[in-house]
Amino acid sequence: MAVVPASLSGQDVGSFAYLTIKDRIPQILTKVIDTLHRHKSEFFEKHGEEGVEAEKKAISLLSKLRNELQTDKPIIPLVEKFVDTDIWNQYLEYQQSLLNESDGKSRWFYSPWLFVECYMYRRIHEAIIQSPPIDYFDVFKESKEQNFYESRESVIALCTHLQQLIKTIEDLDENQLKDEFFKLLQISLWGNKCDLSLSGGESSSQKTDVLNSLEDLKPFILLNDMEHLWSLLSNCKKTREKASVTRVYIVLDNSGFELVTDLILANFLLSSELATEVHFYGKTIPWFVSDTTIHDFNWLIEQVKHGNHKWMSKCGADWEEYVKMGKWVYHDHIFWTLPHEYCAMPQVAPDLYAELQKAHLILFKGDLNYRKLTGDRKWEFSVPFHQALNGFHPAPLCTIRTLKAEIQVGLKPGQGEQLMASEPCWWTSGKYGIFQYDGPL
Ligand SMILES: O=P(O)(O)OC[C@@]1(O)O[C@H](CO)[C@@H](O)[C@@H]1O
Ligand SMILES: [Mn+2]
């Protein structure tokens, strides 16, 4: 095993991880409890007294969870049977086996941040599934929907742009097509600013005109491997035999505005023939507030289709058609909501790893994916991305992420230190973004 640095953790007082565990996570839990409260009458209407009792039970489980967290109690095993319960509990044991200090029990502030933060969302899910008949309830649904509604103007602008582009796409020369590809990649990048976990669950939608801001935002792209993506896909297009395929996989992040930007990009990939199939990977359970589940994916396409705007509706109708025709395929896998680093995928989820190996290119959206790709570890800024991936190389891949955690690799010597000196929050504010590629050049 290669030597890897220590994990980011709440032990480092004042770090972003510490502040997340201390402030942001309890704030999210409080919001979840409040959401359940607000739906009390809905539960009553649907399920009668049983619904109200279930709401009380879920709230009491969540209040207990918040107390465990705030008093830094030991991390306890999951109790409710679910597809991943055993894997989670094995992982908890594994984390305990790594401890040589304290009382040998994993604790919120002492254990790796990635582990405890994932565990918190998994415990929220447990509280819900332990509370039938409201065990179907997505506590983050409202916020995700609000994010979409508030971004309406930007969604219309993007759909209109895409439809105009498609009309003339066959007349574009190579350079023009490449420019358009780059534009939509950047839109998908900046779409990642809109996650709801960083804002503690508060509204974080897209209200500015992102299309006309791209030039101004360029200086904030710290690593820009877009050219590699173009070479790879345009080469696939040129050398592809008639009946063969080019598969692009998008490991999705947030629903709402970010998902729209990803679907716009995916639509362009098909229309430009840079890809012939797009596969999407979402989350099986509600995750990190705004992450996409199959319900969010279908809901959003439906909303776009009935958007009451010519070009928006056209996009929605086309997207529905792509799904029906199998040109767009949505996949679920429990691995995406486990706490493991991606380098563990071949052991933990060999079926998923084998699936990813079929991709011509995998796009990993968002900050959490970056944390899992690099193991959420204290890597030096200049360590090559390939090394930080620690053996995870299923296919050529690119991470598209705005920086929202204290982790960044692959920078030029001195670049990270310089940013640190001039702007201490550079890697947590979401102001900067990267396209970081790993694969054959
Ligand atoms: O993956 P995303 O949606 O881009 O970001 C997830 C995120 O908001 O969650 C954590 C804070 O709780 C941070 O790592 C990160 O900023
Ligand atoms: Mn997210």
PDB file of C-alpha atoms and ligand atoms in Angstrom, residues 16 20 24-25 28 113 117 121 192-199 253-254 258 283 288 290-291 365-371 376 400-406 428, ligand 1:
ATOM      1  CA  PHE A  16     -13.176  23.984   7.791  1.00  0.00           C
ATOM      2  CA  THR A  20     -18.571  22.067   9.580  1.00  0.00           C
ATOM      3  CA  ARG A  24     -22.965  23.561   9.803  1.00  0.00           C
ATOM      4  CA  ILE A  25     -24.044  19.990  10.536  1.00  0.00           C
ATOM      5  CA  ILE A  28     -28.700  21.202   8.997  1.00  0.00           C
ATOM      6  CA  TRP A 113     -14.402  14.264   8.569  1.00  0.00           C
ATOM      7  CA  GLU A 117     -20.225  13.719   7.687  1.00  0.00           C
ATOM      8  CA  TYR A 121     -26.629  11.842   6.508  1.00  0.00           C
ATOM      9  CA  ASN A 192     -21.697  23.604  -8.634  1.00  0.00           C
ATOM     10  CA  LYS A 193     -21.657  26.817  -6.612  1.00  0.00           C
ATOM     11  CA  CYS A 194     -25.333  26.188  -5.880  1.00  0.00           C
ATOM     12  CA  ASP A 195     -25.114  23.361  -3.342  1.00  0.00           C
ATOM     13  CA  LEU A 196     -27.179  23.583  -0.190  1.00  0.00           C
ATOM     14  CA  SER A 197     -24.876  21.801   2.233  1.00  0.00           C
ATOM     15  CA  LEU A 198     -22.270  24.575   2.280  1.00  0.00           C
ATOM     16  CA  SER A 199     -24.959  27.146   2.998  1.00  0.00           C
ATOM     17  CA  ASP A 253     -23.882  16.113  -7.607  1.00  0.00           C
ATOM     18  CA  ASN A 254     -26.634  18.590  -6.760  1.00  0.00           C
ATOM     19  CA  GLU A 258     -26.647  22.400 -11.074  1.00  0.00           C
ATOM     20  CA  LYS A 283     -27.745   8.930  -4.939  1.00  0.00           C
ATOM     21  CA  PHE A 288     -25.670  16.213   1.605  1.00  0.00           C
ATOM     22  CA  SER A 290     -28.986  18.924  -2.325  1.00  0.00           C
ATOM     23  CA  ASP A 291     -27.656  15.760  -4.011  1.00  0.00           C
ATOM     24  CA  LYS A 365     -19.306  16.700 -10.458  1.00  0.00           C
ATOM     25  CA  GLY A 366     -18.847  18.642  -7.257  1.00  0.00           C
ATOM     26  CA  ASP A 367     -16.851  18.933  -4.126  1.00  0.00           C
ATOM     27  CA  LEU A 368     -17.818  15.754  -2.293  1.00  0.00           C
ATOM     28  CA  ASN A 369     -16.777  13.664  -5.297  1.00  0.00           C
ATOM     29  CA  TYR A 370     -13.402  15.414  -5.221  1.00  0.00           C
ATOM     30  CA  ARG A 371     -13.024  14.658  -1.531  1.00  0.00           C
ATOM     31  CA  ASP A 376     -10.205  13.715   1.785  1.00  0.00           C
ATOM     32  CA  ILE A 400     -15.496  19.477 -12.307  1.00  0.00           C
ATOM     33  CA  ARG A 401     -15.683  21.163  -8.938  1.00  0.00           C
ATOM     34  CA  THR A 402     -15.834  24.505  -7.193  1.00  0.00           C
ATOM     35  CA  LEU A 403     -13.565  24.411  -4.149  1.00  0.00           C
ATOM     36  CA  LYS A 404     -15.492  23.981  -0.897  1.00  0.00           C
ATOM     37  CA  ALA A 405     -13.179  21.926   1.296  1.00  0.00           C
ATOM     38  CA  GLU A 406      -9.555  22.260   2.391  1.00  0.00           C
ATOM     39  CA  THR A 428     -13.597  26.733   0.876  1.00  0.00           C
TER      40      THR A 428
HETATM   41  O1  LIG B   1     -20.388  18.109  -3.260  1.00  0.00           O
HETATM   42  P1  LIG B   1     -20.867  19.530  -3.205  1.00  0.00           P
HETATM   43  O2  LIG B   1     -22.338  19.634  -3.257  1.00  0.00           O
HETATM   44  O3  LIG B   1     -20.180  20.381  -4.222  1.00  0.00           O
HETATM   45  O4  LIG B   1     -20.416  20.127  -1.831  1.00  0.00           O
HETATM   46  C1  LIG B   1     -20.635  19.447  -0.640  1.00  0.00           C
HETATM   47  C2  LIG B   1     -20.205  20.326   0.486  1.00  0.00           C
HETATM   48  O5  LIG B   1     -20.969  21.483   0.552  1.00  0.00           O
HETATM   49  O6  LIG B   1     -20.421  19.617   1.638  1.00  0.00           O
HETATM   50  C3  LIG B   1     -19.387  19.840   2.541  1.00  0.00           C
HETATM   51  C4  LIG B   1     -19.796  20.773   3.620  1.00  0.00           C
HETATM   52  O7  LIG B   1     -20.738  20.151   4.411  1.00  0.00           O
HETATM   53  C5  LIG B   1     -18.224  20.384   1.780  1.00  0.00           C
HETATM   54  O8  LIG B   1     -17.275  19.442   1.562  1.00  0.00           O
HETATM   55  C6  LIG B   1     -18.738  20.698   0.446  1.00  0.00           C
HETATM   56  O9  LIG B   1     -18.528  22.022   0.279  1.00  0.00           O
END
